[in-house]
XYZ file of C-alpha atoms in Angstrom:
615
model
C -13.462 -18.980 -27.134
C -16.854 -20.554 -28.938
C -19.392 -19.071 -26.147
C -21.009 -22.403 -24.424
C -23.823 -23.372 -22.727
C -21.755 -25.650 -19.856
C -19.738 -22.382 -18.862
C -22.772 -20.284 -18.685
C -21.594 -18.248 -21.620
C -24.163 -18.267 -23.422
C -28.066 -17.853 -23.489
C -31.188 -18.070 -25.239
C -34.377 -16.245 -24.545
C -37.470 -14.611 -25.909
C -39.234 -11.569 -25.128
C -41.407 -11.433 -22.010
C -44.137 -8.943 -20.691
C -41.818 -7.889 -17.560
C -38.114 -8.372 -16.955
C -37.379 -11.489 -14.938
C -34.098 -9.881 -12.604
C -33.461 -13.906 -11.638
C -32.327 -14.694 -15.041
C -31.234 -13.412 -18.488
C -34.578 -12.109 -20.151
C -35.923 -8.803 -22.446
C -39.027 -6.742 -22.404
C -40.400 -4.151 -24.661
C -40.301 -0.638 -22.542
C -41.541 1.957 -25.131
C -44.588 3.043 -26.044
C -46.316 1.258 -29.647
C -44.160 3.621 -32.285
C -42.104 3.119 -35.021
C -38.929 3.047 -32.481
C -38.468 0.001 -30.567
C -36.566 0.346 -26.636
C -35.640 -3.068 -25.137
C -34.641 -3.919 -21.715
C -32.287 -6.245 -21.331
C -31.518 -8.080 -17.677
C -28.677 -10.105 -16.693
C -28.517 -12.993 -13.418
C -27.093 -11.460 -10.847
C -23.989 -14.067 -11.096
C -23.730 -13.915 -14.908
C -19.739 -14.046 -15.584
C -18.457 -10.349 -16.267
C -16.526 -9.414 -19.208
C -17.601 -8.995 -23.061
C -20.699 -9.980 -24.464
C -22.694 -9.937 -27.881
C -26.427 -9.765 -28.358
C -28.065 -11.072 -31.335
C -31.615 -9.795 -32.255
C -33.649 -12.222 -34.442
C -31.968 -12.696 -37.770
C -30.392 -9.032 -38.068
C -29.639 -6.544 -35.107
C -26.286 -7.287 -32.691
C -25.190 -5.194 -30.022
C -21.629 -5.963 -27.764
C -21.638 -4.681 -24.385
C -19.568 -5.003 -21.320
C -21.215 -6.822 -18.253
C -19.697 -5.777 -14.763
C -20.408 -6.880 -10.784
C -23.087 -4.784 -10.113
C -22.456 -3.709 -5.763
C -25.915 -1.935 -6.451
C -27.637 -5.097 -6.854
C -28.726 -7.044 -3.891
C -28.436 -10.084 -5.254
C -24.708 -9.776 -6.704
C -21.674 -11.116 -4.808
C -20.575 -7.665 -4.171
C -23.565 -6.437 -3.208
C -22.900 -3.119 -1.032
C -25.660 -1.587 1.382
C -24.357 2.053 1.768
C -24.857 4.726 -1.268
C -22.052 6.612 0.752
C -19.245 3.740 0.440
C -20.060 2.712 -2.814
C -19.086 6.575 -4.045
C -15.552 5.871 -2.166
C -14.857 2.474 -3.062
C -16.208 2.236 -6.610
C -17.207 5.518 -7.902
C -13.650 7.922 -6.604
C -10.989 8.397 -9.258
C -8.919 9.173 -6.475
C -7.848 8.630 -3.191
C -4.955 9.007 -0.550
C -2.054 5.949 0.006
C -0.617 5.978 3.126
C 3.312 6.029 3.721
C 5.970 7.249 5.566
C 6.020 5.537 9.356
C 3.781 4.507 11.869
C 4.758 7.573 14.296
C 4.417 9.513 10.912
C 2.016 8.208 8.605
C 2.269 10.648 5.122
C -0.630 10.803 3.508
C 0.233 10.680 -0.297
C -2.221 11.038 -3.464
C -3.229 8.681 -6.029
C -4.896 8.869 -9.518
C -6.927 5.781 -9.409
C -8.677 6.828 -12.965
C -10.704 3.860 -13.404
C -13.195 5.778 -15.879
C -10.551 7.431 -17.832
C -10.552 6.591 -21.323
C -8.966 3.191 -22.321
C -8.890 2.189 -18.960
C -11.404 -0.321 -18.841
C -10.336 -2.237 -21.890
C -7.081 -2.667 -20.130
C -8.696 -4.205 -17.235
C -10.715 -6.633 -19.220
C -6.848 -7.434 -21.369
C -5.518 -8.260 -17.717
C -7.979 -11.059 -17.544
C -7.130 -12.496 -20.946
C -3.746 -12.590 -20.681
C -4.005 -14.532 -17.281
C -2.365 -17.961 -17.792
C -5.701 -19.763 -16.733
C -7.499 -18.232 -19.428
C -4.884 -18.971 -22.097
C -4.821 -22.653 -20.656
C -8.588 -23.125 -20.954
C -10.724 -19.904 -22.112
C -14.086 -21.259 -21.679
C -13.757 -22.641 -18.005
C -11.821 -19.277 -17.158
C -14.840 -17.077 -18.847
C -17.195 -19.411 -16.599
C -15.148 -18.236 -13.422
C -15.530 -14.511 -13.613
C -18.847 -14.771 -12.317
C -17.332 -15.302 -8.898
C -15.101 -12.138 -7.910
C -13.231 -14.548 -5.509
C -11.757 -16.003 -8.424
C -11.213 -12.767 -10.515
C -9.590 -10.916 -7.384
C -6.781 -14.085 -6.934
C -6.595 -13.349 -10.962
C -5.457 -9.961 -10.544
C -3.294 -10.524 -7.299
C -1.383 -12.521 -9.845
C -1.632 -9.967 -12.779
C -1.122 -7.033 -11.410
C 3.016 -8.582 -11.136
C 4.775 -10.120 -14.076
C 6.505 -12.540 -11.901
C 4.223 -15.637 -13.381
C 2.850 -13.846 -16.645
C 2.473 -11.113 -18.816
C 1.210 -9.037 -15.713
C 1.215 -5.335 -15.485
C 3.989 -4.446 -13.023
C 7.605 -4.982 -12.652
C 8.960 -4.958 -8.647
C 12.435 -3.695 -8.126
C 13.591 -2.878 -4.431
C 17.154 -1.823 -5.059
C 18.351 2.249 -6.189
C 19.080 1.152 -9.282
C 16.046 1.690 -12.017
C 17.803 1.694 -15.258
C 15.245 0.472 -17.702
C 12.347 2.409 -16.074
C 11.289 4.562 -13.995
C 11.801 5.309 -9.709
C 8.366 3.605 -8.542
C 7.597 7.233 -6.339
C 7.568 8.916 -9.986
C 4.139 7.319 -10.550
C 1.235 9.415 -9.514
C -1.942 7.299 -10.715
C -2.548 4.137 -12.188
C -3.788 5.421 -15.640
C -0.091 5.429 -17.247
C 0.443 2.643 -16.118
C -2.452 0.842 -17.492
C -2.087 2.412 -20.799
C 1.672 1.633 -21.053
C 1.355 -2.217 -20.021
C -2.059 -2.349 -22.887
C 0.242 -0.379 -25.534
C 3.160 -1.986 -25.669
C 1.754 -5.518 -26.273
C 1.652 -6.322 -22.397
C 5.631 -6.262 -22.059
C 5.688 -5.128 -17.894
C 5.967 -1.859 -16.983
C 8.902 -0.626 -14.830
C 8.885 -0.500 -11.790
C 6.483 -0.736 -8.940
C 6.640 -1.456 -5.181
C 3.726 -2.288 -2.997
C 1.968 0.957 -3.237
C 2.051 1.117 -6.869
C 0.929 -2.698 -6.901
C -1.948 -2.235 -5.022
C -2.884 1.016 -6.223
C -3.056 -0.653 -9.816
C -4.773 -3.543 -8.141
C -7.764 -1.063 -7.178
C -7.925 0.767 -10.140
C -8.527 -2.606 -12.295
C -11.234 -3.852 -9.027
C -13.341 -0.710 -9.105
C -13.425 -1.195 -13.071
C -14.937 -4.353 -12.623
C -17.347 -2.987 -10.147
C -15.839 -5.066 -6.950
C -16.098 -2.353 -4.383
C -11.977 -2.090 -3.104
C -9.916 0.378 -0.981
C -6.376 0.284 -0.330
C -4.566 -0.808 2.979
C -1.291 -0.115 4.644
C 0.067 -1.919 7.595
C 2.952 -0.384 9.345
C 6.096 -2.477 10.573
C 5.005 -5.390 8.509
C 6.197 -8.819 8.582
C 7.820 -10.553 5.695
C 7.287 -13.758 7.285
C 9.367 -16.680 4.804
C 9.202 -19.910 6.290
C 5.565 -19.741 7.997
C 7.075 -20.067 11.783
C 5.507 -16.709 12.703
C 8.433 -15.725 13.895
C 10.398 -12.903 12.371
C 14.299 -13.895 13.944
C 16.535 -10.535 13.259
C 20.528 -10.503 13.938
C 22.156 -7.250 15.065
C 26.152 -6.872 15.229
C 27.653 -5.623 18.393
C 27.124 -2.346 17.548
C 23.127 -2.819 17.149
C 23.122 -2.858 13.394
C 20.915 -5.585 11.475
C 22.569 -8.203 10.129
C 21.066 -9.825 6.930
C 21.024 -13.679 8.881
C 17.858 -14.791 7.434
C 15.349 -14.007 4.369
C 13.219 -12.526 6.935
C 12.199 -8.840 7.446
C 10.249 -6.232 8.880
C 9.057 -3.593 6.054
C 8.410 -0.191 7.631
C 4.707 -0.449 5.862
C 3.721 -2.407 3.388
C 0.448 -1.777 1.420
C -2.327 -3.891 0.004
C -6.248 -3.928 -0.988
C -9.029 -5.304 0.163
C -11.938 -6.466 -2.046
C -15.306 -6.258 -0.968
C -17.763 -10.072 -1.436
C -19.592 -12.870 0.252
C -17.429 -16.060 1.000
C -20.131 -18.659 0.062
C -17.116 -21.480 -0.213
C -16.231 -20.436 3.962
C -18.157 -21.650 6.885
C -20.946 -18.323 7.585
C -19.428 -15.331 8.863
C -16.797 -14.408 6.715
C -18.578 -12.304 4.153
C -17.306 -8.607 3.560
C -13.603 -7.019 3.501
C -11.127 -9.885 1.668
C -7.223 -8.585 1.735
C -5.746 -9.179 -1.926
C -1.983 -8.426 -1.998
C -0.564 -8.287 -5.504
C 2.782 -7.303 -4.535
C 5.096 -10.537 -5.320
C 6.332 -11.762 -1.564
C 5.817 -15.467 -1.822
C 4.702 -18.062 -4.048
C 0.806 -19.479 -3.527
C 0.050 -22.679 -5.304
C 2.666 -22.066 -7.312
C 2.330 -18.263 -8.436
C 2.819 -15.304 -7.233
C -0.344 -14.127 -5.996
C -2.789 -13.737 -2.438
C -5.691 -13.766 -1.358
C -8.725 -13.158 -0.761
C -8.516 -14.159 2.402
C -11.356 -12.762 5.047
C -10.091 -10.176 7.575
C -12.301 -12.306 10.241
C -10.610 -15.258 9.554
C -7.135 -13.038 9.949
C -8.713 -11.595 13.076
C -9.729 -14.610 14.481
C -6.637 -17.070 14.131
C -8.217 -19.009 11.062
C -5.412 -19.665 9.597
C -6.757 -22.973 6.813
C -9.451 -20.578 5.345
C -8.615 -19.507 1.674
C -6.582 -17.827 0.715
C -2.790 -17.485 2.276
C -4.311 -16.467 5.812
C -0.865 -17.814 7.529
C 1.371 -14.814 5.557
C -1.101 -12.168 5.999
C -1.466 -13.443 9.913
C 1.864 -13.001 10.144
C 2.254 -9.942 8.651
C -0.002 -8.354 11.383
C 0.890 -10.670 14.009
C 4.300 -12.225 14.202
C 6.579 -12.430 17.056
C 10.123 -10.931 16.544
C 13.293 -12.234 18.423
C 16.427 -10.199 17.899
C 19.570 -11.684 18.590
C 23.182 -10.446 18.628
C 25.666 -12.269 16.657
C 29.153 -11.245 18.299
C 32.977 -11.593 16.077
C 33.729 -14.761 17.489
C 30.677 -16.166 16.177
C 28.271 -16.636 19.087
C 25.077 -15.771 19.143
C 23.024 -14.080 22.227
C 19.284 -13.267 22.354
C 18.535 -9.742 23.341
C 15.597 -7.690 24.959
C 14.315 -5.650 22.558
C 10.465 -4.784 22.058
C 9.253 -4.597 18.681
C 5.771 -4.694 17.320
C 4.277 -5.586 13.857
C 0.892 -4.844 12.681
C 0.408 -1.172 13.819
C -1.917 1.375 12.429
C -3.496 -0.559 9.962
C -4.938 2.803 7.827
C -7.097 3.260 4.908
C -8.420 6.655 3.651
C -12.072 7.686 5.305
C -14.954 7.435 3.377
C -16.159 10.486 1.928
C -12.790 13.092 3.758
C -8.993 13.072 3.157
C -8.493 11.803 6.989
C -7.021 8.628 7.770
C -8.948 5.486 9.186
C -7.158 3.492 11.706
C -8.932 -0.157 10.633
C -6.165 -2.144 12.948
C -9.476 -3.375 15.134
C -10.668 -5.299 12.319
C -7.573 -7.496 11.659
C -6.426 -7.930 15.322
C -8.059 -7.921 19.097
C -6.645 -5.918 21.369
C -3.253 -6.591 23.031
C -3.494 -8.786 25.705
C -7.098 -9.634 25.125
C -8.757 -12.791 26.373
C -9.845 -12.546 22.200
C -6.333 -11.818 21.283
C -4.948 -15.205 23.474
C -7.935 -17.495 22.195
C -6.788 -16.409 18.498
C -3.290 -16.897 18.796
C -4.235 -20.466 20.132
C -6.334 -21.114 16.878
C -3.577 -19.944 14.831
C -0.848 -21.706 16.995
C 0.816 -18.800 17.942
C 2.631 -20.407 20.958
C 5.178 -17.822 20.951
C 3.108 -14.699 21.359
C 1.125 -16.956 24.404
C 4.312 -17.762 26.289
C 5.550 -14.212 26.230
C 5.938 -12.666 29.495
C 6.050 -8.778 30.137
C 10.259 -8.831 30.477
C 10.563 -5.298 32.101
C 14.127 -6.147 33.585
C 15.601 -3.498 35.151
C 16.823 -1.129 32.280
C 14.888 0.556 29.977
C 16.289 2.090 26.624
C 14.383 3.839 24.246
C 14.896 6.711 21.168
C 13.006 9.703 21.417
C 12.863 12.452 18.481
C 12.282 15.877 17.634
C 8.499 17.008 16.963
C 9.067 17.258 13.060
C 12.261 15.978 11.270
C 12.541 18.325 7.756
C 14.739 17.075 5.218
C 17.908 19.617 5.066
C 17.640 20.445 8.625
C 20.529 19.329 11.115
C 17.970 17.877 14.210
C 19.065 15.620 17.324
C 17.795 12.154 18.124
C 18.191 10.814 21.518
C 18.744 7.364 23.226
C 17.142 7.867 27.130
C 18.130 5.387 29.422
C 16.759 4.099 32.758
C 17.923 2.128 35.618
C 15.079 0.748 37.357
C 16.836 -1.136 39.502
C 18.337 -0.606 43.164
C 21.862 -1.136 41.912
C 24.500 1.274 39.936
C 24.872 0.415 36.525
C 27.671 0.618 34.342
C 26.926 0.322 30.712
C 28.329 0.538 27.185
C 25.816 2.696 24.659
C 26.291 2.447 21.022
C 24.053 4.772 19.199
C 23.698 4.919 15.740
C 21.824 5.701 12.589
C 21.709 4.399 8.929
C 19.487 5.090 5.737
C 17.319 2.611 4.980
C 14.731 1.469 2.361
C 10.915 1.432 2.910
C 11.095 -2.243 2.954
C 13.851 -2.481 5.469
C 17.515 -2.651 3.540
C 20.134 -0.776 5.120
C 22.138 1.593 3.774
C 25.202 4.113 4.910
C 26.202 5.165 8.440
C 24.392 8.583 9.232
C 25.818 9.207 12.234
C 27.338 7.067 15.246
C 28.088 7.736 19.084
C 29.875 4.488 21.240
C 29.998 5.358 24.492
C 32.304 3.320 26.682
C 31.451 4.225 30.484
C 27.847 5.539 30.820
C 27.058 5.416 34.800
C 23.308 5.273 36.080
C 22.354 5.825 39.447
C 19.369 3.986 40.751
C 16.339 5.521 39.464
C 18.710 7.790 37.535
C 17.631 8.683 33.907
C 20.177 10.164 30.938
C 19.921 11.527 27.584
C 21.954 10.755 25.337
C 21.909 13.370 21.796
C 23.258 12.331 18.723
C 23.186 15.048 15.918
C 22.142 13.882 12.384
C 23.679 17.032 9.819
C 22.516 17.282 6.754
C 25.673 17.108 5.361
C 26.207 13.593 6.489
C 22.680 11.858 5.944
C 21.963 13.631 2.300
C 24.024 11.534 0.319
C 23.206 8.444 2.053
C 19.230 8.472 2.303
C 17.217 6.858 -0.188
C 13.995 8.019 -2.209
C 11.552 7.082 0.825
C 13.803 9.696 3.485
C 13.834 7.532 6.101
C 16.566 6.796 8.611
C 17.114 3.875 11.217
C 17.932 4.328 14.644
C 19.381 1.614 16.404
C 20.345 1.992 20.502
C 22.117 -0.754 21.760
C 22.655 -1.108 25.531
C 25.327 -3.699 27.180
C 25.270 -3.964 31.109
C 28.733 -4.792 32.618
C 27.603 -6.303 35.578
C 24.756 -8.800 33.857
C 26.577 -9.276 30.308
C 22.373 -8.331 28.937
C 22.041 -6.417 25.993
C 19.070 -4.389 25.397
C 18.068 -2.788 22.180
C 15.972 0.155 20.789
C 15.670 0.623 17.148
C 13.318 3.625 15.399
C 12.675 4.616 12.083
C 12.537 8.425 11.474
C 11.070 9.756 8.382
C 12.291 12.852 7.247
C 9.523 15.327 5.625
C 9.990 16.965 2.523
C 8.145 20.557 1.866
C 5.083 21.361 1.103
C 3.326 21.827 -2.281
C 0.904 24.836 -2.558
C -1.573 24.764 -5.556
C -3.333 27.828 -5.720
C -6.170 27.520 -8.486
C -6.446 30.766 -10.234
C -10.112 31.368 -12.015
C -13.562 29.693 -11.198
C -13.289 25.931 -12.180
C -16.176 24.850 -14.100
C -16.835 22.112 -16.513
C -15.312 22.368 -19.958
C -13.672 25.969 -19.138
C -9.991 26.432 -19.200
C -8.783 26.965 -15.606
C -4.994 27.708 -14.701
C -3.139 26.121 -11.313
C 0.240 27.900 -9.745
C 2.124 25.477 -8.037
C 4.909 26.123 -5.638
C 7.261 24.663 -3.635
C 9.817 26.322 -1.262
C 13.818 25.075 -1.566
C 14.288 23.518 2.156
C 17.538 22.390 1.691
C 21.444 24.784 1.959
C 22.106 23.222 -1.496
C 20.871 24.649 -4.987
C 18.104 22.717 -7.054
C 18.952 21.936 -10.521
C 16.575 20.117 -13.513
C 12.917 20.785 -11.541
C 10.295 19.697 -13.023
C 6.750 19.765 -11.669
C 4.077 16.757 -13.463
C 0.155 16.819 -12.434
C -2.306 14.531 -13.464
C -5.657 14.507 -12.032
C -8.977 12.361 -13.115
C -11.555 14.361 -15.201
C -9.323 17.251 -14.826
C -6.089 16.710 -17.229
C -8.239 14.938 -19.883
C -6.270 11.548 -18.898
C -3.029 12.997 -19.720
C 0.092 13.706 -17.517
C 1.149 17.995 -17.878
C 4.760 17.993 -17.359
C 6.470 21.810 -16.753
C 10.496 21.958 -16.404
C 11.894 24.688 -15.191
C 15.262 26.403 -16.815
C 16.395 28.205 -14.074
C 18.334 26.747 -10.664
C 16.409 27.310 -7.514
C 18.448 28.532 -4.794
C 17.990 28.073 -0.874
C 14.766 29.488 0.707
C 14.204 30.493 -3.088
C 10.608 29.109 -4.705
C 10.360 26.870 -7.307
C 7.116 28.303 -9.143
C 5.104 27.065 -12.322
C 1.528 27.843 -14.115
C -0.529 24.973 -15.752
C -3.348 25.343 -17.822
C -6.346 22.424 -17.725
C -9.755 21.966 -18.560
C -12.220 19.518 -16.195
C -14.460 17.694 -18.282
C -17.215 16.777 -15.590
C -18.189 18.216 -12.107
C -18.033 17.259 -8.353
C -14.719 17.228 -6.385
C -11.986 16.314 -7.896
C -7.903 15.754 -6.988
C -4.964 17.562 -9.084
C -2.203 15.567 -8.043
C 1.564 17.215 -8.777
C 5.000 15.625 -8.575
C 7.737 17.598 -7.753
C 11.718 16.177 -9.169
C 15.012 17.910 -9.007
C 18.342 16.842 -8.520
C 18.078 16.821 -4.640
C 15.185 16.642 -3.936
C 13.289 13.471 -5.383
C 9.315 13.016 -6.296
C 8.060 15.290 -3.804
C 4.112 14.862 -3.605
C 1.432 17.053 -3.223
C -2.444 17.717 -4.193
C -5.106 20.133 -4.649
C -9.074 19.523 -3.909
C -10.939 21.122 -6.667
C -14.813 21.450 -6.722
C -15.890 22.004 -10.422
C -18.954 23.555 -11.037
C -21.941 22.275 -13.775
């Protein structure tokens, strides 16, 4: 579009004796010489993206203006040289998945510097359908990063556009690719800017928002990614999340509805100068496609204040991501004839809200900054804000039974392991009960799949005060075939008391852990010197592997490419699968080489290796 004065895309100005950092201006730096060094300043809330200089009647130089967190008077000004080298300088980071008793830490290739990466970023926002509608009054808005980051929570899908990613939550990937094969963002980004911005396939929420960072710190907005465990999928804006269970405890899909078992976003880092003071600082951005926002599938920013403090008309979407941390659940039992009866069950959304530490590999539990604590005078005067009248009526129901699962210490995938329901009668009376105990696979973002095991026990007798444990074996045999890619199992203990006709229900997700990775690196890594990594990974399972393959990426390490090594030979039980690469790092400080492991079995098995390269 014709650059304009009205949108603030253009400017004319002579040379001065100093640089004026309030405006665009130029000043001579050099010494008197034959060679002439300018310095060129930008306003701290110039719009970012391409630009072209024009000296006089000859010289022209293009350039790429960016949000500068360095500069005190930008929008994304950051204070700390420490979280500025996490949140906008790292090529890398940890995503956190598995459950909220288990949270597994798994790597990412953010590779926001690699090659080609950066032009992508700057395609995303010219392919967005406001800049296609009207180019000058879009190039106007990315000055404000509020804008640019609802831009990309819209981009980053295809659902509205020609956005990066393609979501698929079902087994079936023909067409693409399993969204755990992805290790970084850099493939990604490349494929999407290659192949004339047709979507690439497929991504869930990880990959969303791990894409959604990348293209932030290119842009210089200061971002980290977020994962909230048990997660609300809130659909009609009740915050209330209303589940159905058949008599034998197992979910029933009633309504759209749904707890995920995480769900993972970003927050982008700005002040809020269209909100009341206050709500400067972390903004959540979810580019994973959930609901519709004006229209598109996008949202966000919206302050984590406002989320903390029951804000809920603040901008952007604060009633989904409330309820995603806050909602209520209400489980009900919907018997053959029909009927439908509520049930006691205690479940909880909004748990261990984690993001990887600044400047270590350990996790940060952030949950205080999106929610007071239970039961807080805080936590009651936000709900009322947000009109949580649910969540303020609830009463502490401990009626006299008590059911709940306990586990094993650490659940290994191709282990046989027992679960157990324990029951207890809390009351002064003998109890006679019906326990069915059961277990099914089920996906991330909570679809069941096959029976795993099942126990229904007709006549269970409790004494007052008495306590039982109830074991139900999950073999290997039985839950292999049935689990999905993210290994995790629901169980589901449903209680019936004769006498009072209440049902009472305990449900857990187990996540099963796959082996460990070892990188050993073999030589002393410096820059520009060929350095070789063994990788190996123990068989775990009774069953032979077939078609491994090992893939490691890492940034400033792999020279932006992906090394792929198959191996030829099947890898028996307790055997090693074993492989050498060979890489060169171009540049030094600590760097991640992240390594996928795939067989026939066993399924995009993560791991990663710290390297410190040398100058």
């Amino acid at each position: 579009h014709p650059p304009s004065d009205q949108y603030g895309t253009q400017a004319s100005f002579g040379l001065t004796d100093q640089i004026d950092t309030s405006r665009w201006s130029a000043a001579i730096t050099s010494p008197p010489g034959n060679m002439v060094s300018l310095s060129i300043c930008s306003p701290p809330d110039a719009p970012i993206g391409r630009w072209r200089l024009t000296l006089g009647q000859g010289g022209r130089v293009d350039f790429v203006l960016l949000y500068n967190p360095w500069c005190s008077g930008d929008v994304v000004y950051m204070d700390s040289e420490e979280k500025l080298r996490e949140y906008i300088l790292a090529q890398d980071g940890i995503i956190y998945r598995g459950g909220w008793k288990y949270p597994i830490p798994t790597p990412w290739n953010y590779g926001q510097f690699e090659d080609g990466i950066l032009n992508a970023c700057l395609r995303i926002l010219d392919m967005n359908p406001k800049c296609l509608r009207n180019p000058g009054k879009d190039a106007s808005g990315r000055r404000n990063p509020i804008y640019v980051s609802r831009v990309l929570s819209a981009m980053v899908n295809c659902n509205d556009d020609k956005g990066v990613l393609q979501g698929r939550w079902t087994d079936d990937y023909d067409g693409g690719v399993s969204p755990l094969s992805w290790k970084g963002s850099v493939e990604i980004l490349r494929n999407w800017d290659t192949n004339a911005c047709q979507p690439v396939r497929f991504g869930q929420c990880w990959v969303f928002a791990a894409v959604a960072c990348s293209v932030s710190r290119a842009l210089g907005i200061p971002c980290r990614l977020v994962t909230n465990y048990n997660s609300a999928h809130d659909t009609n804006s009740n915050l209330v999340i209303e589940r159905y269970v058949d008599e034998n405890g197992q979910l029933v899909q009633k309504s759209r509805d749904m707890i995920w078992n995480y769900h993972c976003w970003v927050e982008n880092w700005m002040t809020r100068p269209d909100l009341k003071p206050g709500f400067d600082g972390w903004q959540v951005m979810d580019p994973t496609p959930q609901e519709k926002s004006e229209g598109v599938y996008c949202c966000g920013p919206i302050p984590l204040k406002a989320i903390k403090e029951g804000e809920l008309t603040d901008k952007y979407d604060a009633p989904f991501v409330f309820a995603e941390v806050n909602a209520d659940v209400h489980t009900f039992m919907k018997r053959k004839d029909g009927s439908t009866k509520k049930i006691i069950s205690s479940v909880h959304v909004g748990l261990k809200i984690s993001t990887k530490s600044v400047g270590s590999d350990r996790r940060e539990d952030i949950t205080h900054l999106y929610k007071y604590p239970e039961g807080s005078d805080e936590e009651r005067e936000a709900f009322t804000k947000a009109n949580h009248q649910n969540k303020l009526l609830q009463q502490q129901d401990n009626a006299g039974l008590l059911i709940v699962i306990k586990v094993s210490t650490e659940m290994r995938k191709g282990c046989d392991f027992d679960v157990f329901a324990v029951i207890t009668n809390n009351t002064p009376n003998e109890k006679k009960c019906r326990l069915v105990f059961g277990s099914r696979a089920v996906s991330y973002n909570g679809i069941l799949g096959e029976n795993c095991g099942f126990k229904d026990l007709l006549n269970v007798q409790l004494a007052p005060g008495e306590e039982k444990r109830v074991a139900l074996r999950m073999n290997y045999s039985k839950y292999a075939e049935n689990l999905t890619e993210d290994n995790l199992i629901r169980l589901a203990a449903l209680l019936l008391d004769y006498g009072t006709q209440e049902a009472y229900l305990a449900v857990r997700n187990v996540v099963l852990v796959n082996p460990e990775i070892k990188v050993r690196i073999l030589g002393e890594p410096k820059e520009n010197r060929k350095l070789a990594a063994e990788i190996t990974l123990q068989n775990p399972l009774p069953v032979p592997l077939q078609n491994c393959c090992f893939t490691v990426e890492g940034s400033n390490l792999t020279g932006g490419q992906v090394i792929t090594e198959r191996l030829n030979s099947t890898v028996e039980p307790g055997q090693d699968a074993k492989v050498k690469i060979y890489f060169t790092p171009t540049h030094s400080g600590l760097r991640k080489l992240v390594v996928d492991f795939d067989s026939n079995k066993l399924c995009h098995v993560k791991g990663y290796r710290n390297v410190i390269i040398g100058k």
